[in-house]
CSV table of C-alpha atoms and ligand atoms in Angstrom, one decimal:
chain,number,residue,atom,x,y,z
A,1,MET,CA,-3.2,-2.1,13.5
A,2,SER,CA,-3.6,0.6,10.9
A,3,LYS,CA,-6.9,2.4,10.6
A,4,LEU,CA,-6.6,2.7,6.8
A,5,GLN,CA,-9.8,1.7,5.1
A,6,ALA,CA,-10.0,3.8,2.0
A,7,LEU,CA,-8.0,5.7,-0.6
A,8,LEU,CA,-9.5,8.8,-2.1
A,9,PHE,CA,-8.0,9.7,-5.4
A,10,ASP,CA,-7.9,13.1,-7.1
A,11,VAL,CA,-8.2,12.9,-10.9
A,12,ASP,CA,-6.5,15.7,-12.9
A,13,GLY,CA,-2.8,15.6,-12.5
A,14,THR,CA,-3.0,12.6,-10.1
A,15,LEU,CA,-4.4,9.7,-12.2
A,16,ALA,CA,-3.1,11.2,-15.4
A,17,GLU,CA,-1.5,14.4,-16.8
A,18,THR,CA,-4.8,15.8,-18.1
A,19,GLU,CA,-4.3,19.5,-17.8
A,20,ARG,CA,-1.7,20.8,-20.3
A,21,ASP,CA,-2.4,18.6,-23.4
A,22,ALA,CA,-6.1,17.8,-22.9
A,23,HIS,CA,-8.1,20.3,-20.8
A,24,ARG,CA,-6.1,23.3,-22.0
A,25,VAL,CA,-6.4,22.2,-25.7
A,26,ALA,CA,-10.1,21.6,-25.4
A,27,PHE,CA,-10.6,25.1,-23.9
A,28,ASN,CA,-8.6,26.6,-26.8
A,29,GLU,CA,-10.6,24.7,-29.4
A,30,THR,CA,-13.8,25.9,-27.9
A,31,PHE,CA,-12.6,29.5,-27.8
A,32,ALA,CA,-11.6,29.2,-31.5
A,33,LYS,CA,-15.0,27.8,-32.5
A,34,PHE,CA,-16.8,30.6,-30.7
A,35,LYS,CA,-14.4,33.1,-32.5
A,36,LEU,CA,-13.0,34.4,-29.2
A,37,ASP,CA,-9.5,35.8,-29.2
A,38,TRP,CA,-8.8,33.9,-26.1
A,39,ASN,CA,-5.8,31.5,-26.3
A,40,TRP,CA,-4.4,29.9,-23.2
A,41,SER,CA,-0.7,29.2,-23.6
A,42,VAL,CA,1.0,26.4,-21.6
A,43,GLU,CA,2.4,29.1,-19.3
A,44,LEU,CA,-0.7,31.1,-18.8
A,45,TYR,CA,-2.7,27.9,-18.2
A,46,GLY,CA,-0.3,27.2,-15.3
A,47,GLU,CA,-1.4,30.5,-13.7
A,48,LEU,CA,-5.1,29.9,-14.4
A,49,LEU,CA,-4.9,26.6,-12.6
A,50,ALA,CA,-4.8,28.6,-9.4
A,51,VAL,CA,-8.6,28.5,-9.7
A,52,THR,CA,-10.3,25.0,-9.8
A,53,GLY,CA,-13.2,24.3,-12.1
A,54,GLY,CA,-13.4,25.2,-15.8
A,55,LYS,CA,-16.2,27.7,-15.5
A,56,GLU,CA,-14.6,29.4,-12.6
A,57,ARG,CA,-11.3,29.4,-14.5
A,58,MET,CA,-12.8,31.2,-17.5
A,59,GLN,CA,-14.4,33.8,-15.2
A,60,PHE,CA,-11.0,34.3,-13.4
A,61,TYR,CA,-9.3,34.7,-16.8
A,62,LEU,CA,-11.7,37.5,-17.8
A,63,ASP,CA,-11.4,39.2,-14.4
A,64,LYS,CA,-7.7,39.1,-14.2
A,65,TYR,CA,-6.3,39.1,-17.8
A,66,ARG,CA,-9.1,40.4,-20.0
A,67,PRO,CA,-10.6,43.6,-18.6
A,68,ASP,CA,-10.8,44.7,-22.3
A,69,TYR,CA,-13.3,42.0,-23.1
A,70,GLN,CA,-16.8,43.4,-23.8
A,71,GLN,CA,-18.8,41.1,-21.6
A,72,PRO,CA,-22.3,40.0,-22.8
A,73,ASP,CA,-25.2,40.7,-20.4
A,74,ASN,CA,-25.7,37.0,-20.0
A,75,LEU,CA,-22.0,36.2,-19.2
A,76,GLN,CA,-22.8,33.3,-16.9
A,77,ASP,CA,-25.0,31.6,-19.5
A,78,PHE,CA,-22.3,32.1,-22.1
A,79,ILE,CA,-19.6,30.6,-19.8
A,80,ILE,CA,-21.9,27.6,-19.3
A,81,GLU,CA,-22.3,27.2,-23.1
A,82,LEU,CA,-18.6,27.4,-23.6
A,83,HIS,CA,-18.0,24.9,-20.9
A,84,LYS,CA,-20.5,22.4,-22.4
A,85,ASP,CA,-18.6,22.6,-25.7
A,86,LYS,CA,-15.2,22.3,-24.0
A,87,THR,CA,-16.5,19.2,-22.1
A,88,LYS,CA,-17.7,17.6,-25.3
A,89,ARG,CA,-14.3,18.2,-26.9
A,90,TYR,CA,-12.4,16.9,-23.9
A,91,ASN,CA,-14.4,13.7,-23.8
A,92,ASN,CA,-13.9,13.1,-27.5
A,93,MET,CA,-10.2,13.6,-27.0
A,94,LEU,CA,-10.1,11.0,-24.2
A,95,CYS,CA,-12.1,8.5,-26.3
A,96,LYS,CA,-10.0,8.9,-29.5
A,97,ASN,CA,-6.6,9.2,-27.8
A,98,PRO,CA,-6.7,7.7,-24.3
A,99,LEU,CA,-4.3,9.3,-21.9
A,100,THR,CA,-1.7,7.1,-20.2
A,101,LEU,CA,-2.2,6.7,-16.4
A,102,ARG,CA,0.7,8.0,-14.3
A,103,PRO,CA,3.2,5.4,-12.9
A,104,GLY,CA,1.9,3.2,-10.2
A,105,VAL,CA,-1.8,4.2,-10.5
A,106,ARG,CA,-3.1,1.0,-12.0
A,107,ARG,CA,-0.9,-1.1,-9.7
A,108,LEU,CA,-2.0,0.7,-6.6
A,109,LEU,CA,-5.7,0.5,-7.6
A,110,ASP,CA,-5.4,-3.2,-8.3
A,111,GLU,CA,-3.6,-3.8,-5.0
A,112,SER,CA,-6.2,-1.8,-3.1
A,113,ARG,CA,-9.0,-3.8,-4.5
A,114,ASN,CA,-7.3,-7.1,-3.7
A,115,ALA,CA,-6.6,-5.9,-0.2
A,116,GLY,CA,-10.1,-4.8,0.5
A,117,ILE,CA,-9.2,-1.2,0.7
A,118,ARG,CA,-12.2,0.9,-0.4
A,119,LEU,CA,-11.8,3.5,-3.2
A,120,GLY,CA,-13.3,6.9,-3.9
A,121,ILE,CA,-12.8,9.7,-6.4
A,122,VAL,CA,-12.7,13.3,-5.2
A,123,THR,CA,-12.3,15.9,-7.9
A,124,THR,CA,-13.4,19.3,-9.1
A,125,THR,CA,-13.7,18.2,-12.7
A,126,THR,CA,-17.0,17.5,-14.5
A,127,PRO,CA,-18.4,14.0,-13.7
A,128,GLU,CA,-18.4,12.8,-17.4
A,129,ASN,CA,-14.7,13.7,-17.6
A,130,VAL,CA,-13.9,11.2,-14.8
A,131,THR,CA,-16.0,8.5,-16.5
A,132,SER,CA,-14.2,8.9,-19.8
A,133,LEU,CA,-10.8,8.8,-18.2
A,134,LEU,CA,-11.6,5.7,-16.2
A,135,GLU,CA,-13.3,3.8,-19.0
A,136,HIS,CA,-10.7,4.6,-21.7
A,137,SER,CA,-7.5,4.7,-19.8
A,138,LEU,CA,-8.1,2.2,-16.9
A,139,ALA,CA,-10.8,-0.4,-17.8
A,140,PRO,CA,-14.2,-0.4,-19.3
A,141,ASP,CA,-15.8,-1.3,-15.9
A,142,ALA,CA,-13.4,0.9,-13.9
A,143,VAL,CA,-16.2,3.3,-12.7
A,144,SER,CA,-17.5,0.4,-10.7
A,145,TRP,CA,-14.2,0.1,-8.8
A,146,PHE,CA,-15.0,3.3,-6.9
A,147,GLU,CA,-17.8,3.5,-4.3
A,148,VAL,CA,-18.2,7.2,-4.9
A,149,ILE,CA,-17.3,9.6,-7.7
A,150,ALA,CA,-17.4,12.9,-5.9
A,151,ALA,CA,-17.0,15.4,-8.8
A,152,GLY,CA,-17.7,18.9,-10.1
A,153,GLY,CA,-20.6,20.9,-8.8
A,154,VAL,CA,-22.1,18.3,-6.5
A,155,VAL,CA,-21.1,20.7,-3.7
A,156,PRO,CA,-21.3,24.5,-3.8
A,157,ALA,CA,-17.6,25.2,-3.1
A,158,LYS,CA,-14.8,23.4,-5.1
A,159,LYS,CA,-11.3,22.7,-3.8
A,160,PRO,CA,-9.5,24.2,-1.9
A,161,ALA,CA,-12.7,24.1,0.2
A,162,PRO,CA,-13.2,20.8,2.1
A,163,ASP,CA,-16.7,20.3,0.9
A,164,ILE,CA,-16.0,17.7,-1.8
A,165,TYR,CA,-13.9,15.6,0.6
A,166,ASN,CA,-16.6,15.9,3.3
A,167,TYR,CA,-19.2,14.8,0.8
A,168,ALA,CA,-17.1,11.7,-0.2
A,169,LEU,CA,-16.6,10.8,3.5
A,170,GLN,CA,-20.4,11.1,4.1
A,171,GLN,CA,-21.3,9.0,1.0
A,172,MET,CA,-18.8,6.3,2.1
A,173,ASN,CA,-19.7,6.5,5.8
A,174,LEU,CA,-16.0,7.0,6.7
A,175,GLN,CA,-14.1,9.0,9.3
A,176,PRO,CA,-11.3,11.2,8.0
A,177,GLU,CA,-8.7,9.2,10.0
A,178,GLN,CA,-9.6,6.0,8.1
A,179,CYS,CA,-8.6,7.5,4.7
A,180,ILE,CA,-5.6,8.8,2.8
A,181,ALA,CA,-6.1,11.2,-0.1
A,182,ILE,CA,-3.8,11.1,-3.1
A,183,GLU,CA,-3.4,14.5,-4.7
A,184,ASP,CA,-1.1,16.5,-6.9
A,185,SER,CA,-1.8,20.1,-6.1
A,186,GLN,CA,-1.8,22.7,-3.3
A,187,ASN,CA,-5.6,23.3,-3.9
A,188,GLY,CA,-6.0,19.5,-3.5
A,189,ILE,CA,-4.1,19.1,-0.3
A,190,ARG,CA,-5.7,22.2,1.2
A,191,SER,CA,-9.1,20.7,0.5
A,192,ALA,CA,-8.2,17.3,1.9
A,193,LYS,CA,-6.4,18.6,5.0
A,194,ALA,CA,-9.3,21.0,5.7
A,195,ALA,CA,-11.4,17.8,5.9
A,196,ASN,CA,-8.8,16.3,8.3
A,197,ILE,CA,-7.6,13.7,5.8
A,198,SER,CA,-3.9,12.7,5.6
A,199,THR,CA,-2.6,13.4,2.1
A,200,LEU,CA,0.1,12.0,-0.1
A,201,ILE,CA,1.3,14.1,-2.9
A,202,THR,CA,2.6,13.0,-6.3
A,203,VAL,CA,3.5,16.2,-8.0
A,204,SER,CA,2.4,16.8,-11.6
A,205,ASN,CA,3.9,18.9,-14.4
A,206,TYR,CA,2.2,22.1,-13.3
A,207,THR,CA,2.4,21.7,-9.5
A,208,ARG,CA,6.0,20.7,-8.6
A,209,ASN,CA,6.8,24.0,-7.1
A,210,GLU,CA,3.7,24.4,-4.9
A,211,ASP,CA,3.7,24.4,-1.1
A,212,PHE,CA,2.7,21.0,0.2
A,213,THR,CA,3.2,21.6,3.9
A,214,GLY,CA,1.5,18.9,6.0
A,215,ALA,CA,1.7,16.2,3.4
A,216,ILE,CA,2.6,12.6,4.4
A,217,ALA,CA,5.2,12.8,1.7
A,218,VAL,CA,5.8,14.6,-1.6
A,219,LEU,CA,6.9,12.2,-4.4
A,220,ASP,CA,7.4,12.5,-8.1
A,221,ASN,CA,5.0,9.7,-8.7
A,222,LEU,CA,3.7,6.5,-7.0
A,223,GLY,CA,6.6,4.5,-8.4
A,224,GLU,CA,6.7,0.9,-9.5
A,225,PRO,CA,8.7,-2.1,-8.2
A,226,ASP,CA,11.2,-1.5,-11.1
A,227,GLN,CA,10.8,2.3,-11.2
A,228,PRO,CA,11.4,3.8,-7.7
A,229,PHE,CA,9.8,7.1,-6.8
A,230,THR,CA,11.9,10.2,-5.9
A,231,VAL,CA,11.1,11.7,-2.5
A,232,PHE,CA,11.0,15.5,-2.3
A,233,ALA,CA,9.7,15.6,1.3
A,234,GLY,CA,8.6,13.2,4.0
A,235,ASP,CA,9.8,10.1,5.8
A,236,ILE,CA,8.7,7.0,4.0
A,237,GLU,CA,11.2,4.5,5.5
A,238,ASN,CA,12.7,2.1,3.0
A,239,PHE,CA,9.8,2.0,0.6
A,240,THR,CA,10.6,2.6,-3.1
A,241,TYR,CA,7.1,2.6,-4.5
A,242,VAL,CA,3.7,3.3,-2.9
A,243,ASN,CA,1.9,0.2,-1.8
A,244,ILE,CA,-0.7,-0.6,0.8
A,245,ASP,CA,1.9,-1.5,3.4
A,246,MET,CA,3.5,1.8,3.0
A,247,LEU,CA,0.2,3.7,3.3
A,248,LYS,CA,-0.8,1.6,6.3
A,249,SER,CA,2.4,2.6,8.0
A,250,GLN,CA,1.5,6.3,7.7
A,251,ILE,CA,-1.8,6.5,9.6
B,301,XBP,C1,-9.1,19.9,-11.7
B,301,XBP,C2,-9.8,21.1,-12.1
B,301,XBP,C3,-10.7,21.0,-13.2
B,301,XBP,C4,-10.1,20.8,-14.6
B,301,XBP,C5,-11.0,21.1,-15.7
B,301,XBP,O1,-8.7,20.0,-10.3
B,301,XBP,O2,-9.6,22.2,-11.6
B,301,XBP,O3,-11.4,22.2,-13.3
B,301,XBP,O4,-9.0,21.6,-14.7
B,301,XBP,O5,-12.2,20.4,-15.6
B,301,XBP,P1,-8.5,18.8,-9.4
B,301,XBP,P2,-13.6,21.1,-15.8
B,301,XBP,O6,-7.3,18.0,-9.9
B,301,XBP,O7,-8.1,19.3,-8.0
B,301,XBP,O8,-9.8,18.0,-9.3
B,301,XBP,O9,-13.5,22.0,-17.0
B,301,XBP,O10,-14.6,20.0,-16.0
B,301,XBP,O11,-13.9,21.9,-14.5
B,302,MG,MG1,-5.4,17.5,-9.3
């Protein structure tokens, strides 16, 4: 019998394509409002995604790309202020124009709940961003579908450190071998694998060329009964979309 008891979902890039047209746009709106000559193009943002966490990403941008920027004495406070503004804008965006969930996400969540498979969220984004996405794109009560929403700065080190996965395991009182993580990025799989959790990858628009060594499988998305996934790596027998039977066969 399979040991599978829980699925742990990443958010950005996994539940929905949030980065390019939502997070990035919110950052740029904030920079414009604060009259900063910072503008993150689609291409540059792909490079900045090497660092998880919006505040950490702004610091990385200044360190790597803007040595010319005259930093204020209180740079950390300023970054926190910018990030608060960005978060507000991002949440307004998700409320006014809800993002579409990626293929198979809603179906797999429904199937998990019906099968008694427990659910958790494990992400580096700010907690309110998760709530907005779940409520506006999934269902008004969708936050309650998840036993834990492990998000943002609840642990000191963000992905690729294992801390946020370890935190979720502890909160749910689970062993790593009872779970599968669903991720879209190298930082995500590194984090989950460092916590000894088997990981399935559905690549997103910024991550398709990343290294996913050690993944159960690398797919374009979770697939649907009438919309089979494409397999980039891994042996998933005859399955054409991700369902609980397929995941149970993997651990
Ligand atoms: C997501 C992130 C987040 C978002 C921005 O990574 O790195 O920082 O890009 O959100 P993952 P915040 O998919 O691995 O969770 O600005 O709230 O940090
Ligand atoms: Mg992600």
